[in-house]
Short mmCIF file of C-alpha atoms in Angstrom, two decimals:
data_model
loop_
_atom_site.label_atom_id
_atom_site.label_comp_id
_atom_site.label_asym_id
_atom_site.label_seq_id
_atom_site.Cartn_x
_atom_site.Cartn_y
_atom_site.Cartn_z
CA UNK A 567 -10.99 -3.21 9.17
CA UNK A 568 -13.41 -0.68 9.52
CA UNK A 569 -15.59 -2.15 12.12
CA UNK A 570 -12.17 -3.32 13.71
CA UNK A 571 -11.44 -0.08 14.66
CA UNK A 572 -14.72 1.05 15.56
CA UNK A 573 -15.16 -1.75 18.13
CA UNK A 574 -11.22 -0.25 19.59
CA UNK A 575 -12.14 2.77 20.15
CA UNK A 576 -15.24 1.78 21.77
CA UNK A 577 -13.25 -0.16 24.56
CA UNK A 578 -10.96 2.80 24.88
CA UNK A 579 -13.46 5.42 24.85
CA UNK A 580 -15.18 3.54 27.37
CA UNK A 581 -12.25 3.31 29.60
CA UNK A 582 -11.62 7.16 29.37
CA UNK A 583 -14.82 8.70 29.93
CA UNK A 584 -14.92 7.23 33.59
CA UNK A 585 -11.38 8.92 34.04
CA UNK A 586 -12.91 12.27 32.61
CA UNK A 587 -15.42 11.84 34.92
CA UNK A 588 -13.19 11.63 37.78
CA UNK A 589 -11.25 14.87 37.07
CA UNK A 590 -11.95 18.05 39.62
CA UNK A 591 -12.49 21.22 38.65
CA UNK A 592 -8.93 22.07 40.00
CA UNK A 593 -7.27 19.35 38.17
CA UNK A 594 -8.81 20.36 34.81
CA UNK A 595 -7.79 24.15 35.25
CA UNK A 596 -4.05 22.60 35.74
CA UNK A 597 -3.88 20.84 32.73
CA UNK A 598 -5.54 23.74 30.73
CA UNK A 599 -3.09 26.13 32.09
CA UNK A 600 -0.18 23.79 31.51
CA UNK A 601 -1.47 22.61 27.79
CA UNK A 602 -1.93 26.67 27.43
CA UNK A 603 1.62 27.45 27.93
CA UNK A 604 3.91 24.37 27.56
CA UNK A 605 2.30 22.85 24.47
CA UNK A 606 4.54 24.34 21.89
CA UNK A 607 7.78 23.41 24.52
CA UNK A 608 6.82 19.95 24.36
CA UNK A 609 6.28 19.71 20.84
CA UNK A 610 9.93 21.01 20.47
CA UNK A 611 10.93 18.45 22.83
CA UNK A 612 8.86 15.47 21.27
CA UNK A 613 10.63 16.32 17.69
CA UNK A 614 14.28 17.46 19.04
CA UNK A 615 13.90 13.90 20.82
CA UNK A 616 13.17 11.68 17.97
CA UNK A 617 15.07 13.54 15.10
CA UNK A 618 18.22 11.96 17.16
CA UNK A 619 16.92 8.75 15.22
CA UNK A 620 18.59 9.39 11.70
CA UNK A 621 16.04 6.27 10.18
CA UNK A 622 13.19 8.98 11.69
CA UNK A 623 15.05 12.45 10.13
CA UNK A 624 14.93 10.47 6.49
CA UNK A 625 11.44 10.78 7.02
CA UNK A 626 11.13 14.51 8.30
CA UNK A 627 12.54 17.57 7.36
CA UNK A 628 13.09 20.50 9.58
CA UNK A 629 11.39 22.94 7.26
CA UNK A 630 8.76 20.27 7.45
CA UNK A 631 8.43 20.54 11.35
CA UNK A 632 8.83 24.13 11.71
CA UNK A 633 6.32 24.90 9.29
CA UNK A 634 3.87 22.57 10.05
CA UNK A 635 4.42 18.95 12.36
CA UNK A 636 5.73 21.09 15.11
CA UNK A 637 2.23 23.16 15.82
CA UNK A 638 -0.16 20.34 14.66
CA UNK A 639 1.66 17.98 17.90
CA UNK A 640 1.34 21.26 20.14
CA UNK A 641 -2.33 21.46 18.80
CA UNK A 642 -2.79 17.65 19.85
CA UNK A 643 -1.78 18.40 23.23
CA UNK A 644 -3.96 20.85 23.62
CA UNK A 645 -6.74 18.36 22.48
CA UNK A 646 -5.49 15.53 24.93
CA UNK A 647 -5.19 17.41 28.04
CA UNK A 648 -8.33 20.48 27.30
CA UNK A 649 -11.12 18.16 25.12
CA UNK A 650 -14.42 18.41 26.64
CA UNK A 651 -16.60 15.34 27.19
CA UNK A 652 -18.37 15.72 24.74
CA UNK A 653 -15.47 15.84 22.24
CA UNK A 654 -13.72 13.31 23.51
CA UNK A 655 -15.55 10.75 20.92
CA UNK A 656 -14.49 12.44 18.45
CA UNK A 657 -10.80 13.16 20.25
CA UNK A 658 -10.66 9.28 19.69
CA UNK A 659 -11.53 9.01 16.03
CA UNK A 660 -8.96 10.95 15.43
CA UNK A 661 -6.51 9.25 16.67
CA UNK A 662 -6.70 6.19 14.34
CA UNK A 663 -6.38 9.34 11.31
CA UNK A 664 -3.22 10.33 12.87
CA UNK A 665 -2.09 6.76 13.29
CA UNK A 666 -2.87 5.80 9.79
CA UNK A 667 -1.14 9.10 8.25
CA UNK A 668 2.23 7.53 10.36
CA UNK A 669 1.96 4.09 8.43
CA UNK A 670 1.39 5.93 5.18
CA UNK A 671 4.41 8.11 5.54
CA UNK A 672 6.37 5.48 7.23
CA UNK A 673 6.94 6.97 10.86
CA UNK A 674 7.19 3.57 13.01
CA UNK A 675 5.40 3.00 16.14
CA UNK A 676 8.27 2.92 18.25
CA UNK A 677 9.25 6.36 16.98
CA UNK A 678 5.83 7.35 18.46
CA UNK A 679 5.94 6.03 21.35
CA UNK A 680 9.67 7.30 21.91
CA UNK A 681 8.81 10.76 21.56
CA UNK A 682 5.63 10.47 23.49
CA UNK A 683 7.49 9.29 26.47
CA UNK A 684 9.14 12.58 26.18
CA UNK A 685 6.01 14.42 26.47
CA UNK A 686 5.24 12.78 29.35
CA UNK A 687 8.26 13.52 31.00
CA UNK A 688 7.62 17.01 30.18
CA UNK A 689 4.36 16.86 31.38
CA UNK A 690 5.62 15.44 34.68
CA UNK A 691 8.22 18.23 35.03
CA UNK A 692 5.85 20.80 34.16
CA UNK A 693 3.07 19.86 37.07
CA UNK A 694 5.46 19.08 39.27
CA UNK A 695 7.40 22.47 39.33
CA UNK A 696 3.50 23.85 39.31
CA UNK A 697 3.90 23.36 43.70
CA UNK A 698 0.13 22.17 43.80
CA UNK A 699 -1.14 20.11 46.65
CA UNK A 700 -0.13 16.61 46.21
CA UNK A 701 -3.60 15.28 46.10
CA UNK A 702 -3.85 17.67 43.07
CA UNK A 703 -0.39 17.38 41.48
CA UNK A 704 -1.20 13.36 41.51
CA UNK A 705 -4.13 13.43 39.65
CA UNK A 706 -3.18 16.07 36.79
CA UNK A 707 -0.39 13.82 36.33
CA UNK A 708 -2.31 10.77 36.37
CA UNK A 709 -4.84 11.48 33.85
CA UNK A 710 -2.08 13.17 31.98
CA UNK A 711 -0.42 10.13 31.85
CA UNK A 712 -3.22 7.79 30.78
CA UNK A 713 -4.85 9.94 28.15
CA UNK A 714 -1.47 10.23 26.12
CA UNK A 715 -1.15 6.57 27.05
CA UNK A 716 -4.89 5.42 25.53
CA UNK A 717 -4.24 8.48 22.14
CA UNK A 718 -0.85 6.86 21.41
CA UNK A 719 -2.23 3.07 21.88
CA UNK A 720 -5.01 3.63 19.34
CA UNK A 721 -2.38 5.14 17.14
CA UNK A 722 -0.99 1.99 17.20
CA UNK A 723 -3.84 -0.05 16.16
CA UNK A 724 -4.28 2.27 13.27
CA UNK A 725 -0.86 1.89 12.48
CA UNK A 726 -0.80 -1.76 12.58
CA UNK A 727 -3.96 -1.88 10.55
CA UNK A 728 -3.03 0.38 8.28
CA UNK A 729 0.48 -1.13 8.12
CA UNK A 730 -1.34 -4.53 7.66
CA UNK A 731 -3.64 -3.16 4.27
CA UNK A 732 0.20 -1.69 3.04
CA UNK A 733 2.09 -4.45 3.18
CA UNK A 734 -0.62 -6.98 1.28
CA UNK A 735 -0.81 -4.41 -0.88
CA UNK A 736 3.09 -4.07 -1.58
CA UNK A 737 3.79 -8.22 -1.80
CA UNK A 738 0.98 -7.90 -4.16
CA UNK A 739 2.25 -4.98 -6.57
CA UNK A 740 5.53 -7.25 -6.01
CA UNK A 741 4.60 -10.22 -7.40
CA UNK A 742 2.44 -8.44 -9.97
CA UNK A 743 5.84 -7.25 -11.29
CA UNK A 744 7.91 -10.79 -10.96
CA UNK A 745 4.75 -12.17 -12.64
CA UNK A 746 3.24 -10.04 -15.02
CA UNK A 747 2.22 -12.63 -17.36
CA UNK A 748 0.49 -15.09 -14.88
CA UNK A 749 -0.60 -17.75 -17.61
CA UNK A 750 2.39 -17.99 -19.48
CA UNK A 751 4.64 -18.64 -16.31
CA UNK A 752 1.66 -21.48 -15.26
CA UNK A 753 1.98 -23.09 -18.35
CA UNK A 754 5.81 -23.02 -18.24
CA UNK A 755 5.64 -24.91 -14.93
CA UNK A 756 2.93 -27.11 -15.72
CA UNK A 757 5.04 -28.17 -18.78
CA UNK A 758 8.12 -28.38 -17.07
CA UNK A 759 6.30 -30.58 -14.31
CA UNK A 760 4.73 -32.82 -16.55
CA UNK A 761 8.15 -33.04 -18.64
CA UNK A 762 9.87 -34.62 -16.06
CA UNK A 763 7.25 -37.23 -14.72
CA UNK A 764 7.05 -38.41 -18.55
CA UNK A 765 10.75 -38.42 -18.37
CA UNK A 766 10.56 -40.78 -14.98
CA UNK A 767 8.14 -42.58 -16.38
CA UNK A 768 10.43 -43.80 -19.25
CA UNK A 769 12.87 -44.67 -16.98
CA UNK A 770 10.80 -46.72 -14.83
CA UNK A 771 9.15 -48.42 -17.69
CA UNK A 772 12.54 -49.02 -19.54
CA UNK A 773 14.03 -50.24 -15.85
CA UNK A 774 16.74 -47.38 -16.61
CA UNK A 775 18.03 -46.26 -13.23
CA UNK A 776 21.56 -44.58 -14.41
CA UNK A 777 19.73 -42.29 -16.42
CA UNK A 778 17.56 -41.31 -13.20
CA UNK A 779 20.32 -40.53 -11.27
CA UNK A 780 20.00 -36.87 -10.24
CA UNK A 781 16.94 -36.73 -11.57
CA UNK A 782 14.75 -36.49 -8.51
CA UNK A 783 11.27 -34.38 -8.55
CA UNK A 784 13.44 -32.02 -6.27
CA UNK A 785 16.37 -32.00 -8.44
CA UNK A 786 14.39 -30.72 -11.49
CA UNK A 787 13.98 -27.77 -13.50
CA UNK A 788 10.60 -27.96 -11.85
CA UNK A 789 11.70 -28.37 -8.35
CA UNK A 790 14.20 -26.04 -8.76
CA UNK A 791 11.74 -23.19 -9.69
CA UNK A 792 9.88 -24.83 -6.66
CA UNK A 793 12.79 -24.15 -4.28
CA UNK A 794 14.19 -20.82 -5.70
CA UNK A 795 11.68 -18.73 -6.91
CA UNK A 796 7.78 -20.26 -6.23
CA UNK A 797 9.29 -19.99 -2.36
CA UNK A 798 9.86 -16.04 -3.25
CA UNK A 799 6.46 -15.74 -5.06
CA UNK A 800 4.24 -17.10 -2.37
CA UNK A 801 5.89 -17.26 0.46
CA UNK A 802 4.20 -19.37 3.50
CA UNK A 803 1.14 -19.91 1.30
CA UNK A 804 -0.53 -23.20 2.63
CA UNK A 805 -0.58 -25.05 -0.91
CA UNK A 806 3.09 -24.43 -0.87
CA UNK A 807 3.35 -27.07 1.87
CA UNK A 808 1.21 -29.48 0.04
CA UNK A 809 3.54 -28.95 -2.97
CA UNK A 810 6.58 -29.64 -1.09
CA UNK A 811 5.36 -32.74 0.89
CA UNK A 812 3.92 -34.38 -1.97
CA UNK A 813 7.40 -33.46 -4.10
CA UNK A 814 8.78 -35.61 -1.02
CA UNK A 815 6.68 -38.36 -1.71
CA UNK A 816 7.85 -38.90 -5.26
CA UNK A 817 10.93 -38.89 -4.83
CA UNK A 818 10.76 -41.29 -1.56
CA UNK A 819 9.27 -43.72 -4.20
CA UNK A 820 12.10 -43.24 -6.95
CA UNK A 821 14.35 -43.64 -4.42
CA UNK A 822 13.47 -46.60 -2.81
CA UNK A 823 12.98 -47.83 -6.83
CA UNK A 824 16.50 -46.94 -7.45
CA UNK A 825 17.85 -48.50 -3.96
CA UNK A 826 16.17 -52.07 -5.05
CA UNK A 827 19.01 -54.16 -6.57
CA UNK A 828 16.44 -56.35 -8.62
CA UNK A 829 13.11 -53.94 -8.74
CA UNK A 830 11.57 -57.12 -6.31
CA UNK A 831 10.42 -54.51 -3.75
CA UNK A 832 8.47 -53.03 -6.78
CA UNK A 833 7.22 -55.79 -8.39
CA UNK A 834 3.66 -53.76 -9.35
CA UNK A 835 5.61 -51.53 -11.85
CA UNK A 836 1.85 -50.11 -12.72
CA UNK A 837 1.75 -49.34 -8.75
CA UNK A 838 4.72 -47.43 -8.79
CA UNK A 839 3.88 -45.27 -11.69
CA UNK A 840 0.02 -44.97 -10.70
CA UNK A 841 1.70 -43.31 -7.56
CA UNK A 842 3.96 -40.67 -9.33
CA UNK A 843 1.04 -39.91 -11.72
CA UNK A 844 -1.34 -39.26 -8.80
CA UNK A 845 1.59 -37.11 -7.03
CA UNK A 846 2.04 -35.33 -9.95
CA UNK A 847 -1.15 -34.91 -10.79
CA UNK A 848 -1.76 -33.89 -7.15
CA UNK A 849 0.87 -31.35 -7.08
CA UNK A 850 -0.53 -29.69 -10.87
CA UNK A 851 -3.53 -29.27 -9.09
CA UNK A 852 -2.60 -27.42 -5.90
CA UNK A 853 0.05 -25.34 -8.87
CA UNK A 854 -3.18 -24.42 -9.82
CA UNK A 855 -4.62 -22.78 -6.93
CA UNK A 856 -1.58 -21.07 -6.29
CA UNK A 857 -1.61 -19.30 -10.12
CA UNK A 858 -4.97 -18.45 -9.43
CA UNK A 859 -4.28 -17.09 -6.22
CA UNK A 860 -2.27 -14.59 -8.49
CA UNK A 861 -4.26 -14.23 -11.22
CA UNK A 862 -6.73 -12.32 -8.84
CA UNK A 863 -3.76 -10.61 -7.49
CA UNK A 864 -3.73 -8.60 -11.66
CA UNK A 865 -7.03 -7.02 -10.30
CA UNK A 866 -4.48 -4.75 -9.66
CA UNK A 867 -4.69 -3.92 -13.50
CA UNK A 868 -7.97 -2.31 -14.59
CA UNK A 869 -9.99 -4.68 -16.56
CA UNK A 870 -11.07 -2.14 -19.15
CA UNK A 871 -7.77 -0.12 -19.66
CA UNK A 872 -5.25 -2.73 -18.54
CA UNK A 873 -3.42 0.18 -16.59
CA UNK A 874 -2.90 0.28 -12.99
CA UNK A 875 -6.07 0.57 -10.60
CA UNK A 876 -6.21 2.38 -7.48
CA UNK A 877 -5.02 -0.97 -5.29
CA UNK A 878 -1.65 0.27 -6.21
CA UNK A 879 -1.54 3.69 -5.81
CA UNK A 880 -0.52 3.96 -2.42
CA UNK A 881 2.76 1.70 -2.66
CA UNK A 882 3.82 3.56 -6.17
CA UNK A 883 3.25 6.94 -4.16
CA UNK A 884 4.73 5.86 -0.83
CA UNK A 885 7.52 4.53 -3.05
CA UNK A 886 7.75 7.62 -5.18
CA UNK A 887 7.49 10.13 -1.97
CA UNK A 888 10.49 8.28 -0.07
CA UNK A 889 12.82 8.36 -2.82
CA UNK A 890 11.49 12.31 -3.50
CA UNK A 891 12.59 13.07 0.13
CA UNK A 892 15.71 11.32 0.15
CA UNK A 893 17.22 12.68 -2.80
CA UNK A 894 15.57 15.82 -3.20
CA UNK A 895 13.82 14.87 -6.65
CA UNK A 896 10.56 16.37 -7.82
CA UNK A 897 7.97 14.51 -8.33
CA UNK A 898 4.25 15.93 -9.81
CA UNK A 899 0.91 13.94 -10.04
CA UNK A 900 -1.45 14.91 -12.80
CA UNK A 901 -5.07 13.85 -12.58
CA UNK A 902 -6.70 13.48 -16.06
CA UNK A 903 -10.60 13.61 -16.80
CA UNK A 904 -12.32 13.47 -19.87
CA UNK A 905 -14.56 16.50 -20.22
CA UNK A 906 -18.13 15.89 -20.56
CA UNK A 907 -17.62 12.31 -20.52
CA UNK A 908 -21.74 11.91 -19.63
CA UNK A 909 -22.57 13.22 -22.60
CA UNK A 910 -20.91 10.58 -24.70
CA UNK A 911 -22.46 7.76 -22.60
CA UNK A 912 -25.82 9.52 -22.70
CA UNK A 913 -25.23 10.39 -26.77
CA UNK A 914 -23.92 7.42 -28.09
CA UNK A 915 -24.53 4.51 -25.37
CA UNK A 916 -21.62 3.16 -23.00
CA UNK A 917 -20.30 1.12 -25.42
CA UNK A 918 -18.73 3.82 -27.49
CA UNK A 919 -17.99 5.62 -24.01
CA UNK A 920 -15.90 2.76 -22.79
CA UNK A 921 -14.35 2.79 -26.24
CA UNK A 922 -13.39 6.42 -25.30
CA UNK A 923 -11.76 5.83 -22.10
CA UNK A 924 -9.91 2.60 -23.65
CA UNK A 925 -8.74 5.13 -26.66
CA UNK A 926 -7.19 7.59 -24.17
CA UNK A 927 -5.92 5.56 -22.19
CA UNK A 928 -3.88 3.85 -24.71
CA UNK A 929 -2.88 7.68 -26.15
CA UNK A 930 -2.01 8.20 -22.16
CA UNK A 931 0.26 5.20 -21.95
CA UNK A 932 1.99 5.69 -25.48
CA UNK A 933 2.96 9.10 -24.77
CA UNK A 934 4.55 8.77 -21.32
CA UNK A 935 8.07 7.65 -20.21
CA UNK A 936 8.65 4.32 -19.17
CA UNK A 937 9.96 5.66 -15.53
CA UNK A 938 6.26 7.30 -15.12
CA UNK A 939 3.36 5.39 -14.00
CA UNK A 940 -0.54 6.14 -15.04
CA UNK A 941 -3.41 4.29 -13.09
CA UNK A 942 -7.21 4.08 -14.45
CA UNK A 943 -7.75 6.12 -11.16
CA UNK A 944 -11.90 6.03 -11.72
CA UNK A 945 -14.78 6.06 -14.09
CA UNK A 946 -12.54 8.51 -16.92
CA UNK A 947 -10.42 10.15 -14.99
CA UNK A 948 -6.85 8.86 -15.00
CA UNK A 949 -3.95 9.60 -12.78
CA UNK A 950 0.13 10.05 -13.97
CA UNK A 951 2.69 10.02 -11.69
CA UNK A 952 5.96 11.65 -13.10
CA UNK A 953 9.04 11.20 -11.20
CA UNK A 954 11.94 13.33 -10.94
CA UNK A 955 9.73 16.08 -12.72
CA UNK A 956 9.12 19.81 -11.90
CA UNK A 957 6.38 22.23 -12.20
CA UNK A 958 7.72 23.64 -15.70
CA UNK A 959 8.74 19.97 -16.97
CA UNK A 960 5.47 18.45 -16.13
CA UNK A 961 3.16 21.63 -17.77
CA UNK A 962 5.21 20.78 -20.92
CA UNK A 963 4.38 17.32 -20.23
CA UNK A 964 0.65 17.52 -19.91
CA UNK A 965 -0.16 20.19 -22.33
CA UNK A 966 1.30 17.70 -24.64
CA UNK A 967 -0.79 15.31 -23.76
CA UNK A 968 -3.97 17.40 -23.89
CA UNK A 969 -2.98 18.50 -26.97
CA UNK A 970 -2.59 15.01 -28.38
CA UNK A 971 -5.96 13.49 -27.08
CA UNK A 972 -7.69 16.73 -28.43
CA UNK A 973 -6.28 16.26 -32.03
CA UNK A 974 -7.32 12.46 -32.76
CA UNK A 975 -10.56 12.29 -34.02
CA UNK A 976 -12.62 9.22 -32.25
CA UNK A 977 -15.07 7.39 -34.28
CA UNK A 978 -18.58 6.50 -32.81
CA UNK A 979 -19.80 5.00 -35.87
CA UNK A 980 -19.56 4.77 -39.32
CA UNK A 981 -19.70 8.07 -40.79
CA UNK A 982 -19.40 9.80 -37.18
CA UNK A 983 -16.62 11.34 -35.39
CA UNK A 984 -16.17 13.52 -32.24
CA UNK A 985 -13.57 15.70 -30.49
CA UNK A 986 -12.64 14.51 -27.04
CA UNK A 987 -10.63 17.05 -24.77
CA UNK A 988 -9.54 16.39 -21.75
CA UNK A 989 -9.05 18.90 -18.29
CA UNK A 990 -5.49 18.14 -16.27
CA UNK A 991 -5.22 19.03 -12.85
CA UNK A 992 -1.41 18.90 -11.30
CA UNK A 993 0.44 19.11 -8.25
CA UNK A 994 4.11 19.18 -7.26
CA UNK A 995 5.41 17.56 -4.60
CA UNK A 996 6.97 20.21 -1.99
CA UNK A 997 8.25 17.89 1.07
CA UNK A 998 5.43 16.52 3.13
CA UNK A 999 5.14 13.05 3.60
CA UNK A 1000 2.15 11.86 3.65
CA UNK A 1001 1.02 11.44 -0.45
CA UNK A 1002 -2.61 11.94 0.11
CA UNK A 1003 -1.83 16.20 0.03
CA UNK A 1004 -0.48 15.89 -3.30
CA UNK A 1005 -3.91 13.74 -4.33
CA UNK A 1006 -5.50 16.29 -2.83
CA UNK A 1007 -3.90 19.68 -4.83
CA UNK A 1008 -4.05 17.75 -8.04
CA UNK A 1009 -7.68 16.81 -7.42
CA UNK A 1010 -8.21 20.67 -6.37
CA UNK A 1011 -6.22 21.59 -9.45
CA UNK A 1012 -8.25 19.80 -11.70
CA UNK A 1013 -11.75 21.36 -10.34
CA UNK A 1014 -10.25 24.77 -11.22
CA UNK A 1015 -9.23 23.47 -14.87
CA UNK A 1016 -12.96 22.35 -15.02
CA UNK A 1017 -14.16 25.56 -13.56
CA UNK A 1018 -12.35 27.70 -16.06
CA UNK A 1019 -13.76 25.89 -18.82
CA UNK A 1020 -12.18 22.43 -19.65
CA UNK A 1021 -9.58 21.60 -21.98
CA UNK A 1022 -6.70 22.72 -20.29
CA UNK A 1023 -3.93 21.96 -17.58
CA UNK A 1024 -3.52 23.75 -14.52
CA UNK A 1025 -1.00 23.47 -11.32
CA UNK A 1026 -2.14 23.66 -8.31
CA UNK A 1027 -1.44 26.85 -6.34
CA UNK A 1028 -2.18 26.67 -2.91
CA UNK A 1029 -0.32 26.76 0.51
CA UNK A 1030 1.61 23.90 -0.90
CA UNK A 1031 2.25 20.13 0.53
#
């Protein structure tokens, strides 16, 4: 994805510096002076524009663009219409952040592009009420024109990257959920499949065709899971294809085995069943690559901890954040880290260190609600995510959990046992968006717990979200 977006803004940084190049003097003083003293206009405009959009104002609050949208798109104005050559690099690379921050806060590219016709407009108005020279008043507007035009497009690309990574990401964490327990539901199906071709087989054998009535491949329990649910789990996967033609197959032959008034067009009863067997067979084995398709979808859950990872984090906070803004809920994330965690590793090997993240990560999970979620968010460090909870709710919270992980005794041997504490950094969700702020104060709230000498929990107090 990376290099994908690398090798974008490479073709449209190479289409902009030639129109750089090809601004005068005079041209570039009128779109400084206009960028100078219309910016903030058109930033009202942009915003007044798209809140019209109700799907966009569930997304945005006006506190929320007064405060801080509303100066940061007056600020990129400035950028588009004043950068220097050699910032425009740079000007470019940014452009993917900003278009990645819409996908992650769920502002759609149409929304985008809406408003930004707006600015152009604006823009247009702005020049052309400036009574330049028309040779002058042609070109401002030109390059006005094209350098929102090439900003917004690589938005876009970010977006539908980034829009790309988040939905794998959510069909993932959904069939995680539908399938938690990936071998159990495989061996369910595999029984249920090879239940029923038993169950034909008998039929066959015994020459019983009232008793196979109904009983198609499609008709089973089998094919019914097939139809119903497999459909939901893996949607146009290409074994699911396979599956369904070769479910077509077998019951082509039991049909024509049933239509035969005397079983003479199946004389080679061994024939017949060989077929179904190799179907079946056929269709366990591609049922196989699809539950191991899935089975590598659980590297979701840490392999250590069995918690969350990190893959997840962004549709649980994206999730969380959306339902925060639309109801007005609080919402805090805590980041947990074992205090000097290197020491145990370096004291008592990684063994016994590993045992030490496994131990408080099963106090961690224990001790929380069922609503909350906690991730194994990397090396010991751990991150909660408590919904519908406050500043004052979530201190009780995590000093409870300090408290509890400093109290067990851990044993690193047979007559040996150590203390572990643990520093908690939290952050309360204030309004903004875009998830990766509160990341950010919790992570900034836990350095200061660490600064001030470990072992205890402390809220972020900044400029807020």
């Amino acid at each position: 994805m990376k290099d994908e977006s690398q090798k974008y803004i490479s073709i449209i940084f190479k289409e902009w510096l030639p129109l750089y190049d090809s601004l005068t003097p005079e041209v570039k003083a009128v779109l400084k002076n206009i960028a100078g003293q219309q910016a903030e206009a058109l930033a009202t405009r942009f915003y007044d524009f798209i809140f019209q959009d109700p799907d966009i104002a569930r997304h945005l609050t006006y506190d929320l663009v007064q405060e801080r949208l509303s100066s940061s798109l007056a600020g990129w104005v400035k950028d588009i219409l004043m950068c220097e050559k050699e910032n425009l690099q740079a000007l470019a690379e940014r452009q993917y952040l900003i278009g990645s921050i819409h996908s992650r806060i769920g502002i759609p590219a149409e929304a985008v592009l809406r408003g930004a016709r707006q600015l152009k407009a604006g823009l247009i108005e702005n020049i052309r009420d400036s009574h330049l020279d028309r040779e002058t008043s042609v070109a401002a507007i030109y390059y006005a024109i094209m350098a929102i035009n090439m900003a917004v497009e690589m938005m876009c690309h970010a977006y539908t990257l980034s829009h790309y990574r988040a939905t794998k990401n959510e069909e993932a964490y959904r069939l995680y959920s539908l399938m938690d327990n990936v071998p159990l539901e495989y061996g369910k199906q595999q029984a249920s499949l090879s239940g029923w071709e038993n169950s034909a087989i008998f039929n066959i054998v015994s020459d019983n065709k009232t008793d196979i009535n109904g009983a198609l491949l499609s008709d089973s329990e089998f094919g019914l899971w097939f139809r119903h649910k497999c459909v939901r789990y893996f949607n146009k996967n290409p074994q699911m294809e396979e599956i369904a033609d070769l479910i077509s197959k077998v019951d082509a032959l039991l049909s024509a085995w049933k239509s035969s008034s005397d079983g003479s067009e199946y004389k080679n009863t061994q024939a017949l069943l060989q077929g179904i067997h190799i179907h079946c067979q056929q269709i366990g084995s591609q049922l196989g690559v699809l539950f191991s398709s899935l089975s590598q979808m659980q590297s979701g859950k840490d392999s250590l901890t069995s918690l969350l990872n990190r893959r997840y984090l962004p549709v649980v906070l994206k999730h969380e954040v959306t339902l925060a803004m639309e109801y007005e809920l609080p919402m805090t994330v805590a980041i947990i880290d074992i205090d000097h965690f290197k020491e145990i590793n370096d004291s008592w090997g990684h063994m016994v260190g590993d045992r030490a993240i496994k131990h408080v990560a099963e106090l961690l999970s224990d001790n929380i609600r069922s609503s909350d979620y906690i991730f194994r968010y990397g090396g010991e460090e751990f991150l909660l995510v408590l919904v519908e909870t406050g500043a004052a709710e979530a201190f009780t919270i995590l000093e409870r959990l300090r408290k509890k992980i400093s109290q067990l005794a851990f044993s690193v041997g047979a007559d040996n046992e150590i203390s572990i504490t643990a520093s908690i950094g939290y952050a309360v969700h204030t309004g903004h968006p875009d998830y990766n702020l509160l990341l950010r104060d919790a992570d900034s709230a836990l350095y200061v717990a660490k600064r001030d000498g470990r072992n205890c929990v402390k809220l972020h107090e900044g400029d807020g979200n």
